[in-house]
Amino acid sequence: MEGVIVGVESTAHTLSIGMVSESGELIPSESSVFTPEHGGIHPREAADHHSLVASELVSRVMDREGFAPSNVKAISFSQGPGLGPCLRVGASLARTLSKTWDVPLIGVNHCVAHIEVGRNQTGCDDPVLLYASGGNTQVIARAGSRYRVLGETLDIGIGNMLDKFARIHDIPFPGGPVIERLASEWASGGVSATSELELPYAVHGMDLAFSGILTAAISLSEREGLGASSWSLQEHSFASCIEVSERALAHTGKTELLLGGGVACNGRLREMAEIMCEERGATAHWPEKQYCIDNGTMIAELGRREIEMGRVTNLEDSAINPMLRTDSSPISWN
Ligand code: AMP
Ligand code: MG
């Protein structure tokens, strides 16, 4: 039987344990999402949640696939970026499994994992990644031995912005999917005059910003209602991400756009990506929803690639790095 690499994801609200076979077959994760009763995510409360569910998730994924510890070849974990207390739980779990099962440990970059799972699943080769998630919004592409950040949000992640807008309207986390439904229900009535639904549009060169649009969308919702403002919020914020992605394709000469992160589950964002790519002779790709959101499988997949290149993480180098940058992790595979 082929061995597997186990991946531990714990950067923010989700603890997720996934696997990939040594030859690169993705095995779905078992996940548990911390959802606060009120307000935003408190890192320590999320970390407590992760500790409580950790051993159950490990057993669940192993039992489901009929794997014993002897099938496991390595343990991979998110070393950063993310919320310190949450990262620490994942790292401790990974160290413990690595020691107990006597297999190598490998700490990986969460943002890079979104790219590698997308490449594995969609077959795209050298994409520009639009990484649109709760805490992160970045446009990334490979140049030489690094994935470079070509543009990114200067304030909050697009998913956080959608979640905050939702929370103001008593919609619990995650708000993004509900806003998507409200927007499409409103638009299904036909969209005509939209000048009164205009919102700020924040593209700064290759960078983005979402706090201004959030404030303006909250006032718009008081005037025009939740459906119309949800629709307009999606149109403006997604268009800004697609514009920066298009410029990234133009500057790099690459011809594939890959979507990743939880917001990449959104049908309207996917449609905009497809239209833009078609217009410029490029192709748009996205993995299945379970691999767009944070998941342990993508951490396992990046771990597999790193181990193939001979990289492992010694215990003394396994400290988490909440501020880890996408472009600080060397990339040596094809
Ligand atoms: P992640 O941080 O990558 O795990 O993704 C979580 C974020 O994705 C949250 O901010 C969600 O609101 C957002 N999200 C999930 N599904 C959708 C969707 N269909 N449309 C917009 N945002 C979404
Ligand atoms: Mg993520």
Short mmCIF file of C-alpha atoms and ligand atoms in Angstrom, two decimals:
data_model
loop_
_atom_site.label_atom_id
_atom_site.label_comp_id
_atom_site.label_asym_id
_atom_site.label_seq_id
_atom_site.Cartn_x
_atom_site.Cartn_y
_atom_site.Cartn_z
CA MET A 1 0.00 0.00 0.00
CA GLU A 2 1.24 3.48 -0.91
CA GLY A 3 2.19 5.71 2.04
CA VAL A 4 0.56 9.02 2.87
CA ILE A 5 1.61 12.44 4.12
CA VAL A 6 -0.69 13.86 6.82
CA GLY A 7 -1.34 17.64 6.79
CA VAL A 8 -2.39 19.74 9.80
CA GLU A 9 -4.04 23.11 9.09
CA SER A 10 -4.69 25.50 11.99
CA THR A 11 -3.96 29.06 10.84
CA ALA A 12 -7.29 30.60 11.88
CA HIS A 13 -10.89 29.45 12.43
CA THR A 14 -10.45 25.91 11.08
CA LEU A 15 -8.63 22.87 12.39
CA SER A 16 -8.36 20.43 9.53
CA ILE A 17 -6.51 17.15 9.06
CA GLY A 18 -6.02 15.87 5.53
CA MET A 19 -3.77 13.56 3.59
CA VAL A 20 -2.16 13.05 0.22
CA SER A 21 -0.68 9.85 -1.16
CA GLU A 22 3.03 9.76 -1.97
CA SER A 23 2.16 9.96 -5.67
CA GLY A 24 -0.03 13.05 -5.15
CA GLU A 25 -3.60 11.75 -4.86
CA LEU A 26 -5.55 14.19 -2.69
CA ILE A 27 -7.52 12.64 0.17
CA PRO A 28 -10.37 14.83 1.58
CA SER A 29 -9.87 16.38 5.01
CA GLU A 30 -11.82 16.13 8.24
CA SER A 31 -12.35 19.66 9.56
CA SER A 32 -13.93 21.53 12.42
CA VAL A 33 -14.64 25.27 12.20
CA PHE A 34 -14.71 27.49 15.27
CA THR A 35 -17.75 29.77 15.06
CA PRO A 36 -18.04 32.37 17.82
CA GLU A 37 -21.52 32.99 19.25
CA HIS A 38 -21.00 36.76 19.08
CA GLY A 39 -18.50 39.00 17.32
CA GLY A 40 -15.29 38.09 15.56
CA ILE A 41 -12.85 35.27 16.16
CA HIS A 42 -10.90 35.51 19.38
CA PRO A 43 -7.59 33.72 18.68
CA ARG A 44 -7.40 32.05 22.10
CA GLU A 45 -10.96 30.77 21.94
CA ALA A 46 -10.32 29.38 18.46
CA ALA A 47 -7.14 27.73 19.76
CA ASP A 48 -9.08 26.12 22.63
CA HIS A 49 -11.56 24.77 20.08
CA HIS A 50 -8.71 23.35 18.00
CA SER A 51 -7.18 21.57 21.03
CA LEU A 52 -10.51 20.00 21.93
CA VAL A 53 -11.23 18.54 18.47
CA ALA A 54 -7.68 17.62 17.41
CA SER A 55 -7.46 13.97 18.38
CA GLU A 56 -10.98 13.21 17.16
CA LEU A 57 -10.25 14.66 13.71
CA VAL A 58 -7.05 12.61 13.40
CA SER A 59 -8.89 9.39 14.27
CA ARG A 60 -11.77 10.25 11.99
CA VAL A 61 -9.67 10.74 8.85
CA MET A 62 -7.45 7.72 9.59
CA ASP A 63 -10.44 5.43 10.31
CA ARG A 64 -12.38 6.67 7.27
CA GLU A 65 -9.50 5.77 4.96
CA GLY A 66 -8.55 2.58 6.84
CA PHE A 67 -5.03 3.86 7.54
CA ALA A 68 -2.80 2.90 10.46
CA PRO A 69 0.12 5.01 11.68
CA SER A 70 2.42 2.63 9.76
CA ASN A 71 0.99 4.04 6.48
CA VAL A 72 2.09 7.58 7.38
CA LYS A 73 5.39 8.75 5.85
CA ALA A 74 5.51 12.33 7.17
CA ILE A 75 3.57 15.02 9.04
CA SER A 76 3.20 18.44 7.47
CA PHE A 77 1.82 21.50 9.28
CA SER A 78 1.06 25.18 8.64
CA GLN A 79 3.98 27.08 10.13
CA GLY A 80 2.44 30.47 9.16
CA PRO A 81 1.07 32.96 8.45
CA GLY A 82 -1.85 33.02 10.85
CA LEU A 83 -3.06 33.58 14.39
CA GLY A 84 -0.33 32.66 16.89
CA PRO A 85 -2.42 30.67 19.40
CA CYS A 86 -4.10 28.68 16.61
CA LEU A 87 -0.84 27.97 14.79
CA ARG A 88 0.69 26.78 18.07
CA VAL A 89 -1.99 24.10 18.54
CA GLY A 90 -1.42 22.73 15.03
CA ALA A 91 2.35 22.77 15.44
CA SER A 92 2.14 20.95 18.79
CA LEU A 93 -0.16 18.33 17.31
CA ALA A 94 2.18 17.83 14.34
CA ARG A 95 5.26 17.53 16.57
CA THR A 96 3.48 15.00 18.78
CA LEU A 97 2.34 12.87 15.82
CA SER A 98 5.79 13.05 14.24
CA LYS A 99 7.45 11.88 17.46
CA THR A 100 4.84 9.20 18.29
CA TRP A 101 4.78 7.74 14.79
CA ASP A 102 8.50 8.29 14.24
CA VAL A 103 8.14 10.07 10.89
CA PRO A 104 9.68 13.33 9.60
CA LEU A 105 8.09 16.70 10.35
CA ILE A 106 7.75 19.43 7.74
CA GLY A 107 6.55 22.99 8.40
CA VAL A 108 5.05 24.73 5.36
CA ASN A 109 3.72 28.10 4.19
CA HIS A 110 -0.09 28.21 4.22
CA CYS A 111 -0.39 30.64 1.27
CA VAL A 112 1.88 28.51 -0.91
CA ALA A 113 -0.25 25.45 -0.03
CA HIS A 114 -3.28 27.14 -1.65
CA ILE A 115 -1.29 27.34 -4.90
CA GLU A 116 0.02 23.78 -4.81
CA VAL A 117 -3.35 22.17 -4.09
CA GLY A 118 -4.83 24.21 -6.95
CA ARG A 119 -2.08 23.11 -9.34
CA ASN A 120 -2.57 19.49 -8.29
CA GLN A 121 -6.37 19.59 -8.70
CA THR A 122 -6.81 21.71 -11.81
CA GLY A 123 -3.72 20.75 -13.78
CA CYS A 124 -2.75 24.39 -14.35
CA ASP A 125 1.00 24.75 -14.46
CA ASP A 126 2.34 28.24 -13.88
CA PRO A 127 -0.61 30.35 -12.76
CA VAL A 128 -1.22 33.75 -11.31
CA LEU A 129 -3.04 32.96 -8.05
CA LEU A 130 -5.79 35.22 -6.78
CA TYR A 131 -5.77 34.17 -3.14
CA ALA A 132 -8.99 35.55 -1.70
CA SER A 133 -9.69 34.31 1.80
CA GLY A 134 -10.81 35.54 5.20
CA GLY A 135 -7.52 37.00 6.39
CA ASN A 136 -5.58 37.22 3.12
CA THR A 137 -6.04 38.81 -0.27
CA GLN A 138 -2.99 38.50 -2.49
CA VAL A 139 -2.13 38.17 -6.15
CA ILE A 140 0.81 35.81 -6.40
CA ALA A 141 2.96 34.41 -9.21
CA ARG A 142 6.15 32.41 -9.42
CA ALA A 143 9.36 34.06 -10.57
CA GLY A 144 12.41 31.82 -10.29
CA SER A 145 12.60 30.13 -6.93
CA ARG A 146 9.89 32.10 -5.13
CA TYR A 147 6.19 32.78 -5.34
CA ARG A 148 6.16 36.60 -5.41
CA VAL A 149 3.40 38.79 -4.07
CA LEU A 150 2.54 41.12 -6.94
CA GLY A 151 -0.30 42.88 -5.15
CA GLU A 152 -2.25 42.54 -1.93
CA THR A 153 -4.73 44.15 0.39
CA LEU A 154 -3.38 47.10 2.31
CA ASP A 155 -5.88 46.63 5.12
CA ILE A 156 -8.26 43.71 5.72
CA GLY A 157 -8.79 40.48 3.75
CA ILE A 158 -11.79 40.45 1.40
CA GLY A 159 -13.42 37.57 3.28
CA ASN A 160 -13.12 39.44 6.60
CA MET A 161 -14.71 42.44 4.91
CA LEU A 162 -17.67 40.33 3.73
CA ASP A 163 -17.95 38.68 7.17
CA LYS A 164 -17.94 42.07 8.93
CA PHE A 165 -20.64 43.41 6.60
CA ALA A 166 -22.68 40.29 7.32
CA ARG A 167 -22.16 40.54 11.08
CA ILE A 168 -23.56 44.12 11.12
CA HIS A 169 -26.74 42.53 9.72
CA ASP A 170 -26.74 39.71 12.31
CA ILE A 171 -25.60 37.12 9.78
CA PRO A 172 -23.24 34.70 11.57
CA PHE A 173 -19.77 33.67 10.36
CA PRO A 174 -19.08 32.79 7.59
CA GLY A 175 -21.04 35.63 6.02
CA GLY A 176 -19.65 35.31 2.48
CA PRO A 177 -21.96 32.50 1.30
CA VAL A 178 -25.06 34.30 2.66
CA ILE A 179 -24.07 37.55 0.95
CA GLU A 180 -23.63 35.59 -2.28
CA ARG A 181 -27.17 34.21 -1.97
CA LEU A 182 -28.70 37.59 -1.08
CA ALA A 183 -26.88 39.26 -3.98
CA SER A 184 -27.97 36.70 -6.56
CA GLU A 185 -31.56 36.67 -5.29
CA TRP A 186 -31.66 40.46 -5.59
CA ALA A 187 -30.04 40.45 -9.05
CA SER A 188 -32.41 37.75 -10.31
CA GLY A 189 -35.10 40.45 -10.31
CA GLY A 190 -33.07 42.19 -13.08
CA VAL A 191 -30.45 44.91 -12.52
CA SER A 192 -31.09 48.20 -14.30
CA ALA A 193 -30.07 51.66 -13.03
CA THR A 194 -27.17 51.18 -10.63
CA SER A 195 -25.74 54.68 -10.19
CA GLU A 196 -27.32 54.96 -6.73
CA LEU A 197 -25.57 51.69 -5.77
CA GLU A 198 -22.04 52.94 -6.46
CA LEU A 199 -19.37 52.22 -3.85
CA PRO A 200 -15.71 53.23 -3.52
CA TYR A 201 -13.43 51.15 -5.71
CA ALA A 202 -10.03 50.75 -4.12
CA VAL A 203 -7.28 49.61 -6.46
CA HIS A 204 -3.94 51.25 -5.62
CA GLY A 205 -1.55 50.27 -8.37
CA MET A 206 -1.29 46.51 -7.83
CA ASP A 207 -2.71 46.71 -4.30
CA LEU A 208 -6.22 46.69 -2.90
CA ALA A 209 -8.06 48.04 0.14
CA PHE A 210 -11.44 47.04 1.55
CA SER A 211 -12.15 49.04 4.70
CA GLY A 212 -13.51 52.08 2.81
CA ILE A 213 -15.89 49.99 0.74
CA LEU A 214 -17.07 48.21 3.90
CA THR A 215 -18.02 51.49 5.62
CA ALA A 216 -19.75 52.77 2.47
CA ALA A 217 -21.62 49.48 1.94
CA ILE A 218 -22.96 49.60 5.50
CA SER A 219 -24.47 53.07 4.84
CA LEU A 220 -25.71 51.91 1.45
CA SER A 221 -27.52 49.00 3.08
CA GLU A 222 -29.40 51.46 5.32
CA ARG A 223 -30.61 53.38 2.23
CA GLU A 224 -31.10 50.65 -0.38
CA GLY A 225 -31.55 47.44 1.61
CA LEU A 226 -29.46 44.34 2.18
CA GLY A 227 -29.96 42.63 -1.19
CA ALA A 228 -28.95 45.61 -3.32
CA SER A 229 -26.00 46.50 -1.10
CA SER A 230 -24.77 42.88 -1.00
CA TRP A 231 -24.88 42.77 -4.78
CA SER A 232 -23.03 46.06 -5.14
CA LEU A 233 -20.44 45.08 -2.51
CA GLN A 234 -19.65 41.88 -4.42
CA GLU A 235 -19.52 43.63 -7.81
CA HIS A 236 -17.13 46.37 -6.64
CA SER A 237 -14.83 44.30 -4.43
CA PHE A 238 -14.59 41.35 -6.84
CA ALA A 239 -13.99 43.63 -9.82
CA SER A 240 -11.04 45.21 -8.01
CA CYS A 241 -9.48 41.76 -7.38
CA ILE A 242 -10.03 40.74 -10.99
CA GLU A 243 -8.50 44.00 -12.25
CA VAL A 244 -5.30 43.44 -10.28
CA SER A 245 -5.24 39.79 -11.41
CA GLU A 246 -5.56 40.87 -15.03
CA ARG A 247 -2.71 43.32 -14.65
CA ALA A 248 -0.62 40.54 -13.08
CA LEU A 249 -1.30 38.31 -16.11
CA ALA A 250 -0.35 41.17 -18.44
CA HIS A 251 2.89 42.01 -16.60
CA THR A 252 4.09 38.43 -16.18
CA GLY A 253 2.93 37.10 -19.55
CA LYS A 254 1.34 34.12 -17.78
CA THR A 255 -1.84 32.64 -19.24
CA GLU A 256 -3.50 30.86 -16.31
CA LEU A 257 -5.45 32.41 -13.44
CA LEU A 258 -6.00 30.20 -10.41
CA LEU A 259 -8.49 31.12 -7.67
CA GLY A 260 -7.91 29.99 -4.10
CA GLY A 261 -9.11 30.78 -0.57
CA GLY A 262 -12.64 30.62 0.82
CA VAL A 263 -13.94 33.54 -1.28
CA ALA A 264 -12.99 31.53 -4.38
CA CYS A 265 -16.09 29.42 -3.61
CA ASN A 266 -18.15 32.37 -4.87
CA GLY A 267 -19.91 31.81 -8.20
CA ARG A 268 -19.85 35.48 -9.19
CA LEU A 269 -16.10 35.80 -8.56
CA ARG A 270 -15.54 32.68 -10.67
CA GLU A 271 -17.73 34.08 -13.45
CA MET A 272 -15.81 37.38 -13.47
CA ALA A 273 -12.50 35.48 -13.59
CA GLU A 274 -13.74 33.42 -16.51
CA ILE A 275 -14.95 36.47 -18.48
CA MET A 276 -11.69 38.37 -17.94
CA CYS A 277 -9.55 35.35 -18.92
CA GLU A 278 -11.62 34.64 -22.02
CA GLU A 279 -11.23 38.24 -23.15
CA ARG A 280 -7.45 38.02 -23.01
CA GLY A 281 -6.93 34.45 -24.24
CA ALA A 282 -6.11 33.05 -20.79
CA THR A 283 -7.79 30.30 -18.78
CA ALA A 284 -9.41 30.45 -15.34
CA HIS A 285 -9.14 27.60 -12.83
CA TRP A 286 -10.33 26.83 -9.34
CA PRO A 287 -10.20 23.73 -7.16
CA GLU A 288 -13.28 22.08 -5.64
CA LYS A 289 -14.77 24.06 -2.74
CA GLN A 290 -13.31 21.69 -0.15
CA TYR A 291 -9.83 22.65 -1.41
CA CYS A 292 -10.58 26.40 -1.73
CA ILE A 293 -11.33 26.82 1.96
CA ASP A 294 -8.60 26.12 4.52
CA ASN A 295 -7.97 22.37 4.59
CA GLY A 296 -5.38 19.91 5.82
CA THR A 297 -5.09 18.22 2.42
CA MET A 298 -3.38 21.25 0.88
CA ILE A 299 -0.87 21.32 3.74
CA ALA A 300 -0.16 17.62 3.11
CA GLU A 301 0.28 18.30 -0.63
CA LEU A 302 2.80 21.10 -0.07
CA GLY A 303 4.58 18.90 2.50
CA ARG A 304 4.80 16.16 -0.12
CA ARG A 305 6.45 18.52 -2.62
CA GLU A 306 8.92 19.82 -0.02
CA ILE A 307 9.86 16.30 1.11
CA GLU A 308 10.38 15.22 -2.51
CA MET A 309 12.98 18.01 -2.65
CA GLY A 310 14.65 16.65 0.48
CA ARG A 311 13.39 19.27 2.94
CA VAL A 312 12.37 18.36 6.49
CA THR A 313 11.96 20.56 9.59
CA ASN A 314 14.05 19.79 12.66
CA LEU A 315 12.30 20.15 16.01
CA GLU A 316 14.39 23.22 16.88
CA ASP A 317 13.28 24.93 13.64
CA SER A 318 9.61 24.07 14.02
CA ALA A 319 8.49 27.26 15.83
CA ILE A 320 5.49 28.91 14.23
CA ASN A 321 5.81 32.21 12.33
CA PRO A 322 2.53 34.18 12.36
CA MET A 323 4.00 36.77 9.95
CA LEU A 324 5.49 34.31 7.44
CA ARG A 325 5.48 35.89 3.97
CA THR A 326 4.54 34.07 0.77
CA ASP A 327 7.83 35.11 -0.84
CA SER A 328 10.06 34.00 2.02
CA SER A 329 9.61 30.28 1.25
CA PRO A 330 12.00 28.89 -1.39
CA ILE A 331 10.35 26.86 -4.15
CA SER A 332 12.47 24.25 -5.87
CA TRP A 333 10.00 21.93 -7.64
CA ASN A 334 8.50 22.17 -11.11
P1 AMP B 1 -10.65 30.81 4.35
O1 AMP B 1 -10.14 31.96 5.20
O2 AMP B 1 -9.85 30.61 3.10
O3 AMP B 1 -10.87 29.53 5.10
O4 AMP B 1 -12.11 31.21 3.85
C1 AMP B 1 -13.10 31.69 4.72
C2 AMP B 1 -13.67 32.95 4.13
O5 AMP B 1 -14.29 32.65 2.87
C3 AMP B 1 -14.74 33.58 4.99
O6 AMP B 1 -14.46 34.97 5.06
C4 AMP B 1 -16.03 33.32 4.22
O7 AMP B 1 -17.02 34.31 4.40
C5 AMP B 1 -15.54 33.30 2.78
N1 AMP B 1 -16.42 32.56 1.88
C6 AMP B 1 -16.73 31.24 1.90
N2 AMP B 1 -17.62 30.95 0.92
C7 AMP B 1 -17.87 32.11 0.26
C8 AMP B 1 -18.70 32.47 -0.84
N3 AMP B 1 -19.47 31.59 -1.45
N4 AMP B 1 -18.68 33.76 -1.24
C9 AMP B 1 -17.90 34.68 -0.62
N5 AMP B 1 -17.11 34.40 0.43
C10 AMP B 1 -17.09 33.13 0.86
MG MG B 2 -6.33 30.16 3.63
#
